[in-house]
Amino acid sequence: MQSTAGLPPSWEVRHSNSKNLPYYFNTSTKESRWEPPSGTDTEALKSYMATHHSSAPIRSPDVSKDGGKIRAAHLLIKHKDSRRPSSWRENEITRTKDEAISTLLGHEARIRSGQASLGDLAMTESDCSSARKKGDLGYFGRGDMQKEFEDAAFAMKPGEVSHVVETASGVHLIERLE
């Protein structure tokens, strides 16, 4: 019998204090992992995570100590050639890169038309574990992210949303928050 989170027996959602993210823990085997285990009901998990694991606002860093850091959120769509083609939404991602780009362009259109925000779409549509924080990656500096992602994020002004950005992880829409 699955839990209300949609996880198989013996699995539960726990919270990592070091990463400030939820993770999955098997109480029988003591295995822990960032991605949901095989046999997870992804629709039930999406609903559970949106209800129980939305996060508190992220505090602004001390700029004198962390000069040059920015804050961004993203919506990631992985494809079968991504460096790790699985996510909390899907155990095995089989979509092509073109299909991922097409999906992302649909999300971009909804964001630009004002129908949805990147953060709200990220909570249910992003393949990144940051989805539970509306895609918010917190503060980061140069050298902390993949180069293509970093270059796009640093080129934008706060409030701007990128077009499609391709990295080894998949395809992204990025919103510069601060």
Short mmCIF file of C-alpha atoms in Angstrom, two decimals:
data_model
loop_
_atom_site.label_atom_id
_atom_site.label_comp_id
_atom_site.label_asym_id
_atom_site.label_seq_id
_atom_site.Cartn_x
_atom_site.Cartn_y
_atom_site.Cartn_z
CA MET A 1 0.00 0.00 0.00
CA GLN A 2 1.34 3.43 -0.96
CA SER A 3 1.62 6.31 1.47
CA THR A 4 -0.32 9.57 1.01
CA ALA A 5 2.85 10.86 -0.66
CA GLY A 6 2.45 8.17 -3.32
CA LEU A 7 5.62 6.35 -2.22
CA PRO A 8 5.99 2.56 -2.10
CA PRO A 9 5.94 0.79 1.31
CA SER A 10 8.77 1.69 3.74
CA TRP A 11 9.57 4.93 1.88
CA GLU A 12 9.00 8.37 3.36
CA VAL A 13 9.85 11.97 2.59
CA ARG A 14 12.41 13.55 4.92
CA HIS A 15 14.05 16.97 4.95
CA SER A 16 17.78 17.59 4.46
CA ASN A 17 18.98 20.32 6.80
CA SER A 18 22.22 20.81 4.87
CA LYS A 19 20.56 21.28 1.46
CA ASN A 20 17.19 22.53 2.76
CA LEU A 21 15.44 20.08 0.42
CA PRO A 22 13.23 17.05 0.85
CA TYR A 23 14.68 13.61 0.09
CA TYR A 24 13.40 10.03 0.10
CA PHE A 25 14.29 7.55 2.84
CA ASN A 26 13.55 3.82 3.10
CA THR A 27 12.98 2.98 6.77
CA SER A 28 13.63 -0.73 6.17
CA THR A 29 16.87 -0.61 4.16
CA LYS A 30 18.07 2.82 5.40
CA GLU A 31 18.64 3.84 1.76
CA SER A 32 18.32 7.55 1.07
CA ARG A 33 18.09 9.24 -2.32
CA TRP A 34 17.17 12.54 -3.94
CA GLU A 35 14.97 10.98 -6.63
CA PRO A 36 11.73 9.11 -5.85
CA PRO A 37 11.99 5.32 -5.69
CA SER A 38 10.66 3.04 -8.38
CA GLY A 39 6.93 2.45 -8.03
CA THR A 40 6.11 5.98 -6.89
CA ASP A 41 2.73 7.44 -7.89
CA THR A 42 4.09 10.69 -9.33
CA GLU A 43 0.73 12.49 -9.37
CA ALA A 44 0.17 11.75 -5.66
CA LEU A 45 3.76 12.82 -4.94
CA LYS A 46 3.31 16.14 -6.79
CA SER A 47 0.21 16.90 -4.73
CA TYR A 48 1.87 15.85 -1.46
CA MET A 49 5.00 17.92 -2.13
CA ALA A 50 3.02 21.03 -3.09
CA THR A 51 1.03 20.74 0.15
CA HIS A 52 3.72 19.68 2.62
CA HIS A 53 7.07 20.82 1.28
CA SER A 54 6.81 24.38 0.10
CA SER A 55 9.66 26.31 1.64
CA ALA A 56 10.14 29.47 3.65
CA PRO A 57 11.50 32.52 1.85
CA ILE A 58 15.24 32.56 1.25
CA ARG A 59 17.13 35.28 3.11
CA SER A 60 19.29 37.72 1.19
CA PRO A 61 23.01 37.12 1.76
CA ASP A 62 25.34 39.71 3.23
CA VAL A 63 26.57 41.30 -0.01
CA SER A 64 29.81 42.47 1.62
CA LYS A 65 30.70 38.80 2.24
CA ASP A 66 29.05 37.30 -0.85
CA GLY A 67 29.74 40.00 -3.47
CA GLY A 68 28.79 39.02 -7.00
CA LYS A 69 26.09 36.54 -6.05
CA ILE A 70 22.71 36.54 -7.72
CA ARG A 71 19.49 34.66 -7.05
CA ALA A 72 17.54 32.82 -9.72
CA ALA A 73 14.78 30.29 -10.19
CA HIS A 74 14.39 27.88 -13.07
CA LEU A 75 12.10 25.37 -14.70
CA LEU A 76 14.03 22.34 -15.97
CA ILE A 77 12.76 19.85 -18.52
CA LYS A 78 15.03 16.83 -18.85
CA HIS A 79 15.27 14.60 -21.90
CA LYS A 80 16.60 11.10 -22.56
CA ASP A 81 20.09 12.47 -23.34
CA SER A 82 20.30 14.57 -20.15
CA ARG A 83 23.20 13.65 -17.87
CA ARG A 84 20.75 12.04 -15.43
CA PRO A 85 17.48 11.22 -17.25
CA SER A 86 15.27 10.77 -14.18
CA SER A 87 13.57 13.13 -11.77
CA TRP A 88 11.09 13.36 -8.91
CA ARG A 89 8.37 13.50 -11.57
CA GLU A 90 9.50 10.54 -13.70
CA ASN A 91 11.72 7.58 -12.85
CA GLU A 92 12.85 7.18 -16.46
CA ILE A 93 12.69 10.12 -18.84
CA THR A 94 12.22 9.02 -22.45
CA ARG A 95 11.29 12.29 -24.20
CA THR A 96 13.62 13.61 -26.91
CA LYS A 97 15.46 16.90 -26.65
CA ASP A 98 13.10 18.37 -29.28
CA GLU A 99 10.09 17.26 -27.24
CA ALA A 100 11.61 18.83 -24.11
CA ILE A 101 12.22 22.11 -25.96
CA SER A 102 8.66 22.07 -27.32
CA THR A 103 7.25 21.54 -23.81
CA LEU A 104 9.44 24.34 -22.45
CA LEU A 105 8.36 26.72 -25.23
CA GLY A 106 4.74 26.07 -24.21
CA HIS A 107 5.60 26.98 -20.62
CA GLU A 108 7.46 30.08 -21.81
CA ALA A 109 4.39 31.21 -23.78
CA ARG A 110 2.18 30.84 -20.67
CA ILE A 111 4.68 32.84 -18.58
CA ARG A 112 5.07 35.65 -21.15
CA SER A 113 1.28 35.91 -21.63
CA GLY A 114 0.78 36.27 -17.87
CA GLN A 115 -1.25 33.04 -17.56
CA ALA A 116 1.26 31.59 -15.10
CA SER A 117 4.45 32.46 -13.27
CA LEU A 118 7.67 30.51 -13.68
CA GLY A 119 7.57 29.63 -9.97
CA ASP A 120 4.04 28.25 -10.11
CA LEU A 121 4.78 26.16 -13.22
CA ALA A 122 8.06 24.92 -11.73
CA MET A 123 6.23 23.41 -8.74
CA THR A 124 4.47 20.85 -10.93
CA GLU A 125 6.39 20.82 -14.23
CA SER A 126 10.12 21.14 -13.39
CA ASP A 127 12.31 18.04 -13.33
CA CYS A 128 14.59 19.66 -10.71
CA SER A 129 14.17 19.03 -7.00
CA SER A 130 14.05 22.84 -6.61
CA ALA A 131 10.45 22.53 -7.90
CA ARG A 132 9.24 22.35 -4.28
CA LYS A 133 10.75 25.84 -3.78
CA LYS A 134 9.09 27.24 -6.93
CA GLY A 135 12.34 26.58 -8.79
CA ASP A 136 14.30 28.91 -6.48
CA LEU A 137 17.98 27.97 -6.50
CA GLY A 138 18.93 30.54 -3.89
CA TYR A 139 22.04 32.68 -4.21
CA PHE A 140 25.02 31.59 -6.28
CA GLY A 141 28.14 33.11 -7.73
CA ARG A 142 30.21 32.57 -10.83
CA GLY A 143 31.52 29.02 -11.02
CA ASP A 144 28.67 27.54 -8.97
CA MET A 145 26.44 26.50 -11.90
CA GLN A 146 26.93 24.97 -15.35
CA LYS A 147 28.47 27.61 -17.62
CA GLU A 148 25.52 27.97 -20.03
CA PHE A 149 23.12 28.39 -17.11
CA GLU A 150 25.41 30.81 -15.30
CA ASP A 151 26.07 32.95 -18.39
CA ALA A 152 22.33 33.32 -19.06
CA ALA A 153 21.44 34.06 -15.42
CA PHE A 154 24.17 36.67 -14.95
CA ALA A 155 23.25 38.38 -18.27
CA MET A 156 19.70 39.11 -17.10
CA LYS A 157 18.35 41.84 -14.87
CA PRO A 158 16.16 40.96 -11.85
CA GLY A 159 12.64 40.15 -13.03
CA GLU A 160 13.69 38.96 -16.48
CA VAL A 161 12.96 35.45 -17.77
CA SER A 162 15.29 33.77 -20.27
CA HIS A 163 14.40 31.95 -23.42
CA VAL A 164 15.43 28.28 -23.68
CA VAL A 165 18.86 27.59 -22.14
CA GLU A 166 20.45 24.22 -22.90
CA THR A 167 22.81 22.48 -20.44
CA ALA A 168 23.94 18.90 -19.81
CA SER A 169 21.04 18.66 -17.33
CA GLY A 170 18.37 19.45 -19.92
CA VAL A 171 16.60 22.61 -21.08
CA HIS A 172 15.72 25.46 -18.75
CA LEU A 173 13.79 28.67 -18.42
CA ILE A 174 15.57 30.91 -15.92
CA GLU A 175 14.13 33.81 -13.95
CA ARG A 176 16.60 36.21 -12.37
CA LEU A 177 15.14 37.01 -8.95
CA GLU A 178 17.83 39.27 -7.45
#
